[in-house]
Amino acid sequence: MILVFPDVDAVADYVSDTLYTQIRSRPPMTLGLATGGTMEPIYQYFIDKVKAGNLDVSQLSIFNLDEYVGLDANHPQSYAAYMKARLFEHLPFNLQNCHVPDGKAALDANYCQQYSTQIQRHGGIDFQLLGVGGNGHIGFNEPGTPFDSRCHIVELAPRTRLDNSRFFAPGELVPAHAITMGIQDIMEAREILLVATGPKKASTMKKFVDHGITEQVPFTVLKRHPATTIVLDEAAAQALPPASYQRIYT
Ligand code: F6R
């Protein structure tokens, strides 16, 4: 199901409401979370709603999708630092249960496998939030990643490094490798919500509609998932045939 909202604010309002409702209905749930520009307004809206509604987030377990290999949690461009600044430090989470892959330990033997196993030991992910890369990646599963992959180290595609260079200081190199939950880890989530906003995602979304299910466009695998919703703003939906989505007026 593809839902289209007028703008980024309407998307953030809807997605943060969905998160809020999920957590309120089963407080000890396990969430899978993403980073990136798309998630920033969503986390801002979510923080405000949790504070306004006094929602208990202390029983949540969180597993983030990915991290750059080689960056430690204090590096300003690490995803651990992103999560701390944009979400974790704003609400009373139990930080013992908030997991971001460790970019320093990522290359240790067994680390990746342990991350996947840890998710399974928690009973799997109840609700997975995803963004999508310009090339269709989910997590950092770049085009060509096998659909049966578990947590692993990837070499980032040139397009991904270019897209993400906007978060780094001028002249600072985007790491060449990342650790990411695998596509199978993601697909085992009971429910998935993928968000794409802005005109740069219009051609990405067109690929989703035009292609069948192919490892060359990783997020097409979501067509196989029984409970996936895709949420877009008008800009990201502009190249889609109107019959392929439902427009939500707010
Ligand atoms: C990040 C992640 C990535 C991003 C994707 C889109 O944790 O999993 O797949 O969701 O690269 O990034 P933005 O939102 O910056 O366009």
Coordinates of N, CA and C and ligand atoms in Angstrom, one line a residue, residues 33-40 43 64-67 79 82-83 128-141 160 163-164 166-167 180 186 195-197 200-201, ligand 1:
L33 N 14.8 1.0 13.8 CA 14.9 2.4 13.4 C 16.0 2.7 12.4
A34 N 15.7 3.8 11.6 CA 16.7 4.2 10.6 C 17.2 5.6 10.9
T35 N 18.2 6.0 10.2 CA 18.7 7.4 10.3 C 18.5 8.1 9.0
G36 N 19.2 9.2 8.7 CA 19.1 9.9 7.4 C 18.2 11.1 7.5
G37 N 18.2 11.9 6.5 CA 17.5 13.1 6.4 C 16.0 12.9 6.5
T38 N 15.5 11.9 5.9 CA 14.0 11.6 5.9 C 13.5 11.4 7.3
M39 N 14.3 10.8 8.2 CA 13.8 10.5 9.6 C 13.8 11.7 10.5
E40 N 14.5 12.8 10.2 CA 14.7 13.9 11.1 C 13.4 14.5 11.5
Y43 N 11.3 12.1 13.8 CA 11.7 12.0 15.2 C 11.4 13.3 16.0
N64 N 18.9 -0.3 15.6 CA 19.1 0.5 14.4 C 19.6 -0.4 13.2
L65 N 19.4 0.1 12.0 CA 19.7 -0.6 10.8 C 21.2 -0.7 10.6
D66 N 21.9 0.4 10.8 CA 23.2 0.4 10.2 C 24.2 1.4 10.8
E67 N 25.4 1.4 10.5 CA 26.4 2.3 11.0 C 27.6 2.2 10.0
Y79 N 26.1 7.1 13.1 CA 24.7 6.9 13.3 C 24.3 6.8 14.8
Y82 N 24.0 10.4 15.7 CA 22.7 10.9 15.1 C 21.6 10.5 16.0
M83 N 21.5 9.2 16.4 CA 20.4 8.7 17.2 C 20.3 9.4 18.5
Q128 N 9.2 -2.0 11.9 CA 10.5 -1.5 11.3 C 10.2 -0.3 10.5
L129 N 10.9 0.8 10.8 CA 10.9 2.1 10.0 C 12.0 2.1 9.1
L130 N 11.8 2.4 7.8 CA 12.8 2.4 6.8 C 12.8 3.7 6.0
G131 N 13.9 4.2 5.6 CA 14.0 5.1 4.5 C 14.5 4.3 3.3
V132 N 14.7 5.0 2.2 CA 15.2 4.3 1.0 C 16.3 5.2 0.3
G133 N 17.4 4.6 -0.1 CA 18.4 5.3 -0.8 C 18.0 5.7 -2.2
G134 N 18.6 6.6 -2.8 CA 18.3 7.0 -4.2 C 18.4 5.8 -5.1
N135 N 19.3 4.8 -4.8 CA 19.5 3.6 -5.7 C 18.6 2.5 -5.2
G136 N 17.7 2.7 -4.3 CA 16.8 1.7 -3.8 C 17.3 0.9 -2.6
H137 N 18.4 1.3 -2.0 CA 18.9 0.5 -0.9 C 18.0 0.7 0.3
I138 N 17.9 -0.4 1.1 CA 17.3 -0.3 2.5 C 18.3 -0.7 3.5
G139 N 18.3 0.0 4.7 CA 19.5 -0.2 5.5 C 20.6 0.3 4.5
F140 N 21.7 -0.4 4.6 CA 22.8 -0.1 3.5 C 22.9 -1.3 2.6
N141 N 21.8 -2.0 2.4 CA 21.8 -3.1 1.4 C 21.7 -2.5 0.0
T160 N 25.7 6.3 -3.0 CA 25.4 6.4 -1.6 C 26.4 7.3 -0.9
D163 N 25.6 10.8 -2.1 CA 24.3 11.3 -1.4 C 24.6 11.7 0.0
N164 N 25.4 10.9 0.7 CA 25.6 11.1 2.2 C 26.7 12.0 2.5
R166 N 26.6 15.0 2.1 CA 26.1 16.3 2.6 C 26.1 16.3 4.1
F167 N 26.2 15.2 4.8 CA 26.2 15.1 6.2 C 27.6 15.3 6.8
T180 N 25.4 -3.3 8.1 CA 23.9 -3.2 8.0 C 23.2 -4.4 8.3
I186 N 15.5 -7.6 7.9 CA 14.5 -6.5 7.7 C 13.1 -7.2 7.4
V195 N 9.5 5.2 4.3 CA 9.2 6.6 4.1 C 10.1 7.2 3.0
A196 N 9.6 7.9 2.1 CA 10.4 8.6 1.1 C 9.8 10.0 0.9
T197 N 10.6 11.0 0.9 CA 10.1 12.4 0.7 C 11.1 13.1 -0.2
K200 N 14.0 14.2 -5.0 CA 15.1 13.2 -5.4 C 14.7 11.8 -5.3
K201 N 13.6 11.5 -4.6 CA 13.2 10.1 -4.4 C 12.1 9.8 -5.5
Ligands
F6R1 C1 19.9 4.9 7.3 C2 19.4 4.0 6.3 C3 19.4 4.4 4.8 C4 18.6 5.7 4.6 C5 18.6 6.0 3.2 C6 17.8 7.3 2.9 O1 19.9 4.3 8.6 O2 19.0 2.9 6.6 O3 18.8 3.3 4.1 O4 17.3 5.5 5.1 O5 19.9 6.2 2.7 O6 18.6 8.4 3.5 P1 17.9 9.9 3.5 O7 16.8 9.8 4.4 O8 19.0 10.7 4.1 O9 17.6 10.2 2.1

